[in-house]
PDB file of C-alpha atoms in Angstrom:
ATOM      1  CA  MET A 109      22.672  10.306  -2.382  1.00  0.00           C
ATOM      2  CA  ASN A 110      21.023   8.996   0.719  1.00  0.00           C
ATOM      3  CA  LEU A 111      21.450   5.223   1.014  1.00  0.00           C
ATOM      4  CA  LYS A 112      18.484   4.768   3.359  1.00  0.00           C
ATOM      5  CA  ARG A 113      16.115   6.458   0.916  1.00  0.00           C
ATOM      6  CA  PHE A 114      17.454   4.330  -1.934  1.00  0.00           C
ATOM      7  CA  PHE A 115      16.989   1.144   0.092  1.00  0.00           C
ATOM      8  CA  GLY A 116      13.487   2.257   1.104  1.00  0.00           C
ATOM      9  CA  GLY A 117      12.572   2.859  -2.519  1.00  0.00           C
ATOM     10  CA  LEU A 118      13.942  -0.546  -3.482  1.00  0.00           C
ATOM     11  CA  LEU A 119      11.912  -2.248  -0.747  1.00  0.00           C
ATOM     12  CA  THR A 120       8.797  -0.388  -1.870  1.00  0.00           C
ATOM     13  CA  ILE A 121       9.269  -1.494  -5.470  1.00  0.00           C
ATOM     14  CA  LEU A 122       9.855  -5.105  -4.381  1.00  0.00           C
ATOM     15  CA  GLY A 123       6.682  -4.949  -2.295  1.00  0.00           C
ATOM     16  CA  ILE A 124       4.650  -3.654  -5.228  1.00  0.00           C
ATOM     17  CA  VAL A 125       6.035  -6.408  -7.465  1.00  0.00           C
ATOM     18  CA  GLY A 126       5.165  -9.014  -4.826  1.00  0.00           C
ATOM     19  CA  LEU A 127       1.610  -7.728  -4.511  1.00  0.00           C
ATOM     20  CA  ILE A 128       1.147  -7.657  -8.296  1.00  0.00           C
ATOM     21  CA  TYR A 129       2.474 -11.219  -8.539  1.00  0.00           C
ATOM     22  CA  THR A 130       0.007 -12.254  -5.826  1.00  0.00           C
ATOM     23  CA  ALA A 131      -2.830 -10.734  -7.857  1.00  0.00           C
ATOM     24  CA  VAL A 132      -1.690 -12.594 -10.978  1.00  0.00           C
ATOM     25  CA  ILE A 133      -1.608 -15.890  -9.079  1.00  0.00           C
ATOM     26  CA  PHE A 134      -5.028 -15.139  -7.592  1.00  0.00           C
ATOM     27  CA  ALA A 135      -6.506 -14.478 -11.027  1.00  0.00           C
ATOM     28  CA  GLY A 136      -5.234 -17.757 -12.437  1.00  0.00           C
ATOM     29  CA  THR A 137      -5.763 -20.016  -9.434  1.00  0.00           C
ATOM     30  CA  SER A 138      -7.770 -23.197  -9.460  1.00  0.00           C
ATOM     31  CA  GLY A 139      -8.117 -23.386  -5.685  1.00  0.00           C
ATOM     32  CA  GLY A 140      -5.492 -26.030  -4.966  1.00  0.00           C
ATOM     33  CA  THR A 141      -3.518 -26.167  -1.740  1.00  0.00           C
ATOM     34  CA  ARG A 142      -0.302 -25.181  -3.503  1.00  0.00           C
ATOM     35  CA  ASP A 143      -1.986 -22.087  -5.002  1.00  0.00           C
ATOM     36  CA  ILE A 144      -3.310 -20.933  -1.644  1.00  0.00           C
ATOM     37  CA  LYS A 145       0.079 -21.374   0.036  1.00  0.00           C
ATOM     38  CA  SER A 146       1.825 -19.328  -2.631  1.00  0.00           C
ATOM     39  CA  LEU A 147      -0.874 -16.638  -2.398  1.00  0.00           C
ATOM     40  CA  ILE A 148      -0.330 -16.330   1.337  1.00  0.00           C
ATOM     41  CA  ILE A 149       3.475 -16.349   1.142  1.00  0.00           C
ATOM     42  CA  TYR A 150       3.819 -13.813  -1.677  1.00  0.00           C
ATOM     43  CA  GLY A 151       1.054 -11.633  -0.278  1.00  0.00           C
ATOM     44  CA  ILE A 152       2.598 -11.410   3.188  1.00  0.00           C
ATOM     45  CA  LEU A 153       6.083 -10.766   1.797  1.00  0.00           C
ATOM     46  CA  GLY A 154       4.710  -8.074  -0.523  1.00  0.00           C
ATOM     47  CA  ILE A 155       2.896  -6.321   2.303  1.00  0.00           C
ATOM     48  CA  VAL A 156       5.926  -6.477   4.625  1.00  0.00           C
ATOM     49  CA  PHE A 157       8.328  -5.134   1.978  1.00  0.00           C
ATOM     50  CA  PHE A 158       5.912  -2.412   0.895  1.00  0.00           C
ATOM     51  CA  THR A 159       5.172  -1.126   4.394  1.00  0.00           C
ATOM     52  CA  SER A 160       8.794  -1.249   5.532  1.00  0.00           C
ATOM     53  CA  GLY A 161       9.936   0.578   2.393  1.00  0.00           C
ATOM     54  CA  ILE A 162       7.326   3.302   2.758  1.00  0.00           C
ATOM     55  CA  SER A 163       8.107   3.817   6.433  1.00  0.00           C
ATOM     56  CA  LEU A 164      11.847   3.940   5.734  1.00  0.00           C
ATOM     57  CA  VAL A 165      11.371   6.590   3.054  1.00  0.00           C
ATOM     58  CA  ARG A 166       9.033   8.641   5.254  1.00  0.00           C
ATOM     59  CA  THR A 167      11.203   8.627   8.385  1.00  0.00           C
ATOM     60  CA  THR A 168      14.522   9.379   6.673  1.00  0.00           C
ATOM     61  CA  LYS A 169      15.425  13.057   6.835  1.00  0.00           C
ATOM     62  CA  ASP A 170      16.918  14.908   3.858  1.00  0.00           C
ATOM     63  CA  GLU A 171      20.391  16.061   4.784  1.00  0.00           C
ATOM     64  CA  SER A 172      22.507  17.954   2.302  1.00  0.00           C
TER      65      SER A 172
END
C-alpha cells in the first residue's frame, strides 16, 4: 500500500469535511464577526487540504 496515496486521500477527505462544515456555518450564520471569522478560517483550511490532497494523489506514481 502506498503511504503517499493514503495520506493524499486522507487530506482530500479532511478538505471535503472542512468545506461542508463551512457551508453548514454559512447556512446558519447571523452575520456576526465571530461567524465570519470561522467561515474564513474553515473555508481556507478546507481548500488547502483539498487541493494538497488531490495534487498528492495525482502526482504519486503507482509502483508495484
